[in-house]
Tab-separated table of C-alpha atoms in Angstrom:
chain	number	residue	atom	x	y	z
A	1	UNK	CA	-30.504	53.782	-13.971
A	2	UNK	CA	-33.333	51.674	-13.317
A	3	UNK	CA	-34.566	49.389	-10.599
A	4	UNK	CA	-32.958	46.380	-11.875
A	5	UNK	CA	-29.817	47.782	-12.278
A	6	UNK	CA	-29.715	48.583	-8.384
A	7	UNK	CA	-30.298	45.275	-7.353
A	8	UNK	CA	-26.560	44.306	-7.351
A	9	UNK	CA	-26.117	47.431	-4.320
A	10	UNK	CA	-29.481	46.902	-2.902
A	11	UNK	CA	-29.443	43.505	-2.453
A	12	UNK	CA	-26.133	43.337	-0.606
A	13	UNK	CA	-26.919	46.112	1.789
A	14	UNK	CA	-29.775	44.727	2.756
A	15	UNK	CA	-28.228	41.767	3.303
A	16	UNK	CA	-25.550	43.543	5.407
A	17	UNK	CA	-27.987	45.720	7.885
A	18	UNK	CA	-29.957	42.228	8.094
A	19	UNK	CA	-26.610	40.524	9.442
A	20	UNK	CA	-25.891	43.813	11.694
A	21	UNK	CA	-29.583	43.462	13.368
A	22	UNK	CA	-29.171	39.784	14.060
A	23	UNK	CA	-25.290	40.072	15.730
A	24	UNK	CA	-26.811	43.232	17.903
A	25	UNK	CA	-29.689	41.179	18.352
A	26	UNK	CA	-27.569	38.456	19.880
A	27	UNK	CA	-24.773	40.063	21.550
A	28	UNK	CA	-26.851	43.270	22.570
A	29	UNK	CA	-28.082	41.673	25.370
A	30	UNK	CA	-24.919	40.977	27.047
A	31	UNK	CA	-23.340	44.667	26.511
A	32	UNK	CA	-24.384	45.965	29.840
A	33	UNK	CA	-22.986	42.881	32.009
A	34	UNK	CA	-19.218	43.860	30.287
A	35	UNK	CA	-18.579	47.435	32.543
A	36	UNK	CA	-20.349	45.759	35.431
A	37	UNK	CA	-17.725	42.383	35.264
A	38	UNK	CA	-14.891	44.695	34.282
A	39	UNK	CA	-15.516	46.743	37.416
A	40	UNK	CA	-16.100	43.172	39.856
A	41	UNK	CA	-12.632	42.426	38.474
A	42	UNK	CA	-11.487	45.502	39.408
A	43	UNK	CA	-12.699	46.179	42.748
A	44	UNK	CA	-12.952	42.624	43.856
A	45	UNK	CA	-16.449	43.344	45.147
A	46	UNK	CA	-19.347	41.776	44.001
A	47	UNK	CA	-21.933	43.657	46.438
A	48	UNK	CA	-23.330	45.821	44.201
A	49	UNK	CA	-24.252	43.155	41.724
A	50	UNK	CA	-27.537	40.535	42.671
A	51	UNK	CA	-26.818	37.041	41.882
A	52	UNK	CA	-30.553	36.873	41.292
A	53	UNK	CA	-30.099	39.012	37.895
A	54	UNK	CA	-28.232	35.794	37.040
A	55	UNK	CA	-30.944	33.392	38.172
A	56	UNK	CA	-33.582	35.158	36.468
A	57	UNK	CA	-31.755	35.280	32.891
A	58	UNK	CA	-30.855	31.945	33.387
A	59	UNK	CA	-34.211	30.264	33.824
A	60	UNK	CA	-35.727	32.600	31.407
A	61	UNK	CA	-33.712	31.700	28.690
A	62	UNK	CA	-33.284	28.176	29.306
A	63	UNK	CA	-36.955	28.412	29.092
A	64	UNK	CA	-37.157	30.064	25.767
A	65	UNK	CA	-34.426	27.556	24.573
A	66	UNK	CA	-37.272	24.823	25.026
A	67	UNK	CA	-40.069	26.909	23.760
A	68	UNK	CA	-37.887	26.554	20.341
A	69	UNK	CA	-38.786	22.836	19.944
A	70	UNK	CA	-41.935	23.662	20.218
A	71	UNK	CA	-42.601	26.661	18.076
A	72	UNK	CA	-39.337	27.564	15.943
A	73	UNK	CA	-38.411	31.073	15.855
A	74	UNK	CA	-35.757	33.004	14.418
A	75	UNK	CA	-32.219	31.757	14.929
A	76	UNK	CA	-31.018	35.126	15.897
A	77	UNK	CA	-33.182	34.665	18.916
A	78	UNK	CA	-31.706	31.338	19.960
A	79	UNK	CA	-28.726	32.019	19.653
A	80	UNK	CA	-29.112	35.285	21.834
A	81	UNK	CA	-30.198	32.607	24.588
A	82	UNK	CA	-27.265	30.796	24.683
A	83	UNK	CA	-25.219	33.679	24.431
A	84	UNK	CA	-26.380	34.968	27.954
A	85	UNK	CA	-26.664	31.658	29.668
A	86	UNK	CA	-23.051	31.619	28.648
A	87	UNK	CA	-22.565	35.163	30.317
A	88	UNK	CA	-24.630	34.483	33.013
A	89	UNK	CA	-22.468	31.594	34.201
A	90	UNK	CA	-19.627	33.720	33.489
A	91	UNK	CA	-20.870	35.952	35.677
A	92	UNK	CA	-21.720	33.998	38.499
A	93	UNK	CA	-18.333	32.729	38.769
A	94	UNK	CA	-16.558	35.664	38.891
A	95	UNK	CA	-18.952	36.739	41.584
A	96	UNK	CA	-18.540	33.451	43.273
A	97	UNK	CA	-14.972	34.245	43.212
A	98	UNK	CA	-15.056	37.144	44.621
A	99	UNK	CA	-17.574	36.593	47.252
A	100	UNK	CA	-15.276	33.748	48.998
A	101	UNK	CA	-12.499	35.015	48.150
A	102	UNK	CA	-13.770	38.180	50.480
A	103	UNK	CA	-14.983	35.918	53.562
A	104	UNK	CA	-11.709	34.194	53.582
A	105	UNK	CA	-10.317	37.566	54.119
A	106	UNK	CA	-12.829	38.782	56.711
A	107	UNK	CA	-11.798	35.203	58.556
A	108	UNK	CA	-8.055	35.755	58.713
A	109	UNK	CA	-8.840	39.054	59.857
A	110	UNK	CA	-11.042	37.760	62.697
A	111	UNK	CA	-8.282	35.268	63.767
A	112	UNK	CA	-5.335	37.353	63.583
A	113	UNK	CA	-7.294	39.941	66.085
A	114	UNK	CA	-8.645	37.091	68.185
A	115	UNK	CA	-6.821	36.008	71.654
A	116	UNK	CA	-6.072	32.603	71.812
A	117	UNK	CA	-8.428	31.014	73.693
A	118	UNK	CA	-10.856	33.069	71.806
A	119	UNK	CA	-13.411	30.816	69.771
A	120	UNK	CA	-13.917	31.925	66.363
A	121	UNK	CA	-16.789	30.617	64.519
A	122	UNK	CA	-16.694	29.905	61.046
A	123	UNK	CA	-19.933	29.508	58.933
A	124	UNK	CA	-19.737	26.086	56.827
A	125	UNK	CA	-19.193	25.566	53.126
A	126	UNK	CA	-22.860	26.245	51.431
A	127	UNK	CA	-23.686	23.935	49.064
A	128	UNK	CA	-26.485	23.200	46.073
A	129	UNK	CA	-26.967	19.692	47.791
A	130	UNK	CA	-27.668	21.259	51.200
A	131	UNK	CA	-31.409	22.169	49.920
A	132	UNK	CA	-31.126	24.751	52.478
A	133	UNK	CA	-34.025	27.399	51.489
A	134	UNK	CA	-32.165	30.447	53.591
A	135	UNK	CA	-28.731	29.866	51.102
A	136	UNK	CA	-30.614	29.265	48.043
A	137	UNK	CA	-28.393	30.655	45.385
A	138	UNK	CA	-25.751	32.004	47.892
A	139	UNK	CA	-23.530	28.578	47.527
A	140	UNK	CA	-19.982	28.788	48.319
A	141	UNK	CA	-18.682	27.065	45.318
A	142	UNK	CA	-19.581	27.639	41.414
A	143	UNK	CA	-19.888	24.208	40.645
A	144	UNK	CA	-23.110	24.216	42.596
A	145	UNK	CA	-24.429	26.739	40.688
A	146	UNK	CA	-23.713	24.653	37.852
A	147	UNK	CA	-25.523	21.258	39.110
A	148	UNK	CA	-28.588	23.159	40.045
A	149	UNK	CA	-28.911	24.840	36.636
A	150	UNK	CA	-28.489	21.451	34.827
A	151	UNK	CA	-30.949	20.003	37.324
A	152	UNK	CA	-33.342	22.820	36.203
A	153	UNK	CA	-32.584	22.054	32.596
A	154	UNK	CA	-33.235	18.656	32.881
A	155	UNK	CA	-36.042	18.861	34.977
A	156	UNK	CA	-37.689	21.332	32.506
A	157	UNK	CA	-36.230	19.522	29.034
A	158	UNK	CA	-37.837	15.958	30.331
A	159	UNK	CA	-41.739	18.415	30.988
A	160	UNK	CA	-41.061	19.658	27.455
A	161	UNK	CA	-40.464	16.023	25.764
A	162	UNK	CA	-43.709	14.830	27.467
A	163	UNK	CA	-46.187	17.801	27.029
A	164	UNK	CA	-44.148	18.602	23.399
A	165	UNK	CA	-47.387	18.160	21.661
A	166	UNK	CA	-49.753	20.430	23.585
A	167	UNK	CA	-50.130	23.788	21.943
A	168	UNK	CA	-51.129	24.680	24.867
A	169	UNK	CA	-48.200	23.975	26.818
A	170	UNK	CA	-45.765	25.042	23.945
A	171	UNK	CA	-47.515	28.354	24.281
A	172	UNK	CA	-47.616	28.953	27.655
A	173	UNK	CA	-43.896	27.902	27.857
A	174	UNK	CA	-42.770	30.662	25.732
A	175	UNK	CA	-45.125	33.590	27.509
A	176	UNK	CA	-43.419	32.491	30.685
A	177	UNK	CA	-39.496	32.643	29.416
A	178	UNK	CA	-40.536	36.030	28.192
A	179	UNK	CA	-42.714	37.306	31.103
A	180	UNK	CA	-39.799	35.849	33.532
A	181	UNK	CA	-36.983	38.560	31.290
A	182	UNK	CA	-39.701	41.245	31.465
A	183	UNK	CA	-40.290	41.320	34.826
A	184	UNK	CA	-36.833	41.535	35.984
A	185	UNK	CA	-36.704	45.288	36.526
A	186	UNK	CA	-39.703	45.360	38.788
A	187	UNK	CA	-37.814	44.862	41.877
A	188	UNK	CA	-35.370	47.636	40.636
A	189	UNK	CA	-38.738	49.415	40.143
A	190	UNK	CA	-40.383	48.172	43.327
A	191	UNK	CA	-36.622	49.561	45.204
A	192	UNK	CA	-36.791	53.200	44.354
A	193	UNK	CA	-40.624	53.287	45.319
A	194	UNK	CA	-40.185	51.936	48.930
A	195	UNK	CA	-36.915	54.633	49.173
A	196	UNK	CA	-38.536	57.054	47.269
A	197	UNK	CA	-35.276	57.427	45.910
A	198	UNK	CA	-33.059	56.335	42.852
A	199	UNK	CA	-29.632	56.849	45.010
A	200	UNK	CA	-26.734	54.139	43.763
A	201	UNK	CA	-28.733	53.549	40.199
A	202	UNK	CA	-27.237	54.410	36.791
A	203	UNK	CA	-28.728	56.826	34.619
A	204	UNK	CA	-26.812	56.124	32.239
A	205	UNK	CA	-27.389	51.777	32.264
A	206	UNK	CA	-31.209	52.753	32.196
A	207	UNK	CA	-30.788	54.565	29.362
A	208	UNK	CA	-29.201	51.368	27.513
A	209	UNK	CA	-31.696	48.984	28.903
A	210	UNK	CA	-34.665	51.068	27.604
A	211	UNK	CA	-33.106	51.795	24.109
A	212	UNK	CA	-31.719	47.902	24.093
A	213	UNK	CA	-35.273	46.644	24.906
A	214	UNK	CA	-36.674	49.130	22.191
A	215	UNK	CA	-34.484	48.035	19.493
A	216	UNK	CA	-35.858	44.278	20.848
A	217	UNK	CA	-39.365	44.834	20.751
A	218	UNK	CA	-39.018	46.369	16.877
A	219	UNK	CA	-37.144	43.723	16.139
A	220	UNK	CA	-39.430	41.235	17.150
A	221	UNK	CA	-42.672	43.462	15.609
A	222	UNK	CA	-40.474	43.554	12.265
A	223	UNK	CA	-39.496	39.818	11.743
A	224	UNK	CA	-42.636	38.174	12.885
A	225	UNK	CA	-41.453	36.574	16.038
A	226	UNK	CA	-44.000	34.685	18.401
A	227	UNK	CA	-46.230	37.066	20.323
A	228	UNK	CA	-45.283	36.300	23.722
A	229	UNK	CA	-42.040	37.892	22.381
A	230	UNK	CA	-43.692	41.501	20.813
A	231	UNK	CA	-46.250	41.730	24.082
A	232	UNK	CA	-43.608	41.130	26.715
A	233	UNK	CA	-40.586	43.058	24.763
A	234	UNK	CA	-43.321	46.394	25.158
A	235	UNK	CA	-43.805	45.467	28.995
A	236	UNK	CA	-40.361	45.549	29.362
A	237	UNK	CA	-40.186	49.168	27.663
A	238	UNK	CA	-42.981	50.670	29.764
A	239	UNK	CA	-40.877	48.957	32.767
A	240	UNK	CA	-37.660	51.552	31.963
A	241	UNK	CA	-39.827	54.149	31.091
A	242	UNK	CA	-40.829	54.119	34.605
A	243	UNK	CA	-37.809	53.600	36.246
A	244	UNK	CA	-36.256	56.622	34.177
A	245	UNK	CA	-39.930	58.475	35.160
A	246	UNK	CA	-38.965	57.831	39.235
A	247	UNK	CA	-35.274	58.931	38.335
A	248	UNK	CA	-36.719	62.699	36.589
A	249	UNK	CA	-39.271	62.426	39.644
A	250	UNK	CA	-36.790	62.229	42.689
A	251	UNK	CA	-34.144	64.383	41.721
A	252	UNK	CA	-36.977	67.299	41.287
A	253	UNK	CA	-38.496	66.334	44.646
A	254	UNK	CA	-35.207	64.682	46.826
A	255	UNK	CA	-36.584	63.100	50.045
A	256	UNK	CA	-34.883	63.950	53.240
A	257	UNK	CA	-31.708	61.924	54.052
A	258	UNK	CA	-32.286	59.295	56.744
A	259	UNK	CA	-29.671	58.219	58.992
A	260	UNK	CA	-28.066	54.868	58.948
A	261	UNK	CA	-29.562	53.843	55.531
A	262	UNK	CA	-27.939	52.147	52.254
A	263	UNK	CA	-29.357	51.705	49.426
A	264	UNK	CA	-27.817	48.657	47.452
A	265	UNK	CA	-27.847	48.962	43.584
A	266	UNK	CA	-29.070	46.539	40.992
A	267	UNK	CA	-28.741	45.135	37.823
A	268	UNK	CA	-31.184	43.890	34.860
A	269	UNK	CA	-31.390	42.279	31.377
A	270	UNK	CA	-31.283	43.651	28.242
């Protein structure tokens, strides 16, 4: 059978793994985030999880969103940014949720144990329009979440419109929605070098970040994609590499315990 006559299976399973490597390229992302919101849900504690993951993702692919209208790139991309601004938010409230939802508790406890003429202070409802630097990001409500990320968009979307037609600009946009993903597991990084330590971190979610940005970064080598997108991808992979390095580290050389201390565990991007 010749070549020709293979082009009616070739063509269509091409077409196939093409449409597999776009939906994992747009849903991959989000993968990790489903055990850790299954197990907020479950638990009704949110400690374990940083609401800063969420700010991070969310300004870095708002960020790339805009980069688009300056420098199209493939769809599968942009549609992988909306995708986790989507979970992000999703996210965020559930955390939200839980987070009040846990201080109410703690204050009912408190007044039920409290004499009468006891005074009981309660903090105040934090809000986005406070502009309070020391509860930045640790409102009391999701809706201010919500404002301050469409204040960011805006803000950002009316920059873009202006500077639109500077390359330069364009450029620099995209580098820093893809530096902003890349660097997110430094302070996970930065964590189990001060403890000397990887105690409270999955093995097992490091091992799906690095093979999640791997499949990224060939992705993006393969299809061409800007090259703020191929350098940053490969920063991200040298990033797990050494947070899996620290893990193989520690465990051969364990540090003495130390009284008294915690260790609270993080979360990153795909």
């Amino acid at each position: 059978m010749d070549a020709q006559g293979l082009d009616w299976l070739l063509v269509p399973l091409h077409q196939l793994v093409s449409w597999g490597a776009a939906g994992a390229m747009i849903f991959g992302g989000v993968v990790p985030y489903i055990p850790q919101y299954r197990d907020i849900r479950r638990t009704q504690n949110a400690e374990g999880f940083s609401p800063y993951v969420c700010l991070v993702l969310l300004v870095a692919n708002i960020l790339r969103i805009l980069f688009w209208f300056g420098r199209h790139f493939e769809s599968p991309l942009l549609w992988q940014s909306i995708v986790m601004i989507l979970a992000m938010l999703v996210m965020l409230k559930l955390c939200t949720e839980v987070r009040v939802a846990n201080e109410l508790n703690v204050k009912r406890r408190l007044f039920a144990a409290a004499d009468k003429d006891e005074e009981i202070k309660v903090a105040p409802r934090r809000s986005y329009l406070d502009f309070d630097p020391h509860h930045f990001w640790h409102w009391s409500s999701f809706a201010d979440y919500v404002q301050c990320v469409l204040a960011f968009t805006g803000i950002a979307g009316y920059i873009t419109y202006l500077s639109i037609d500077s390359s330069l600009f364009v450029e620099t946009l995209g580098f820093l929605a893809v530096l902003t993903e890349a660097m997110l597991g430094v302070p996970q990084l930065y964590r189990n070098h001060r403890h000397q330590s990887t105690e409270g971190m999955s093995i097992k979610m490091v091992l799906m970040w690095t093979s999640g940005d791997t499949f990224k970064t060939a992705y993006f080598l393969l299809n061409g994609a800007p090259l703020q997108f191929s350098v940053c991808g490969l920063l991200q992979v040298l990033v797990d590499l050494a947070i899996l390095a620290q893990a193989y580290i520690f465990s051969r050389h364990p540090p003495k315990p130390a009284p008294h201390t915690t260790h609270p565990t993080s979360a990153k991007a795909l």
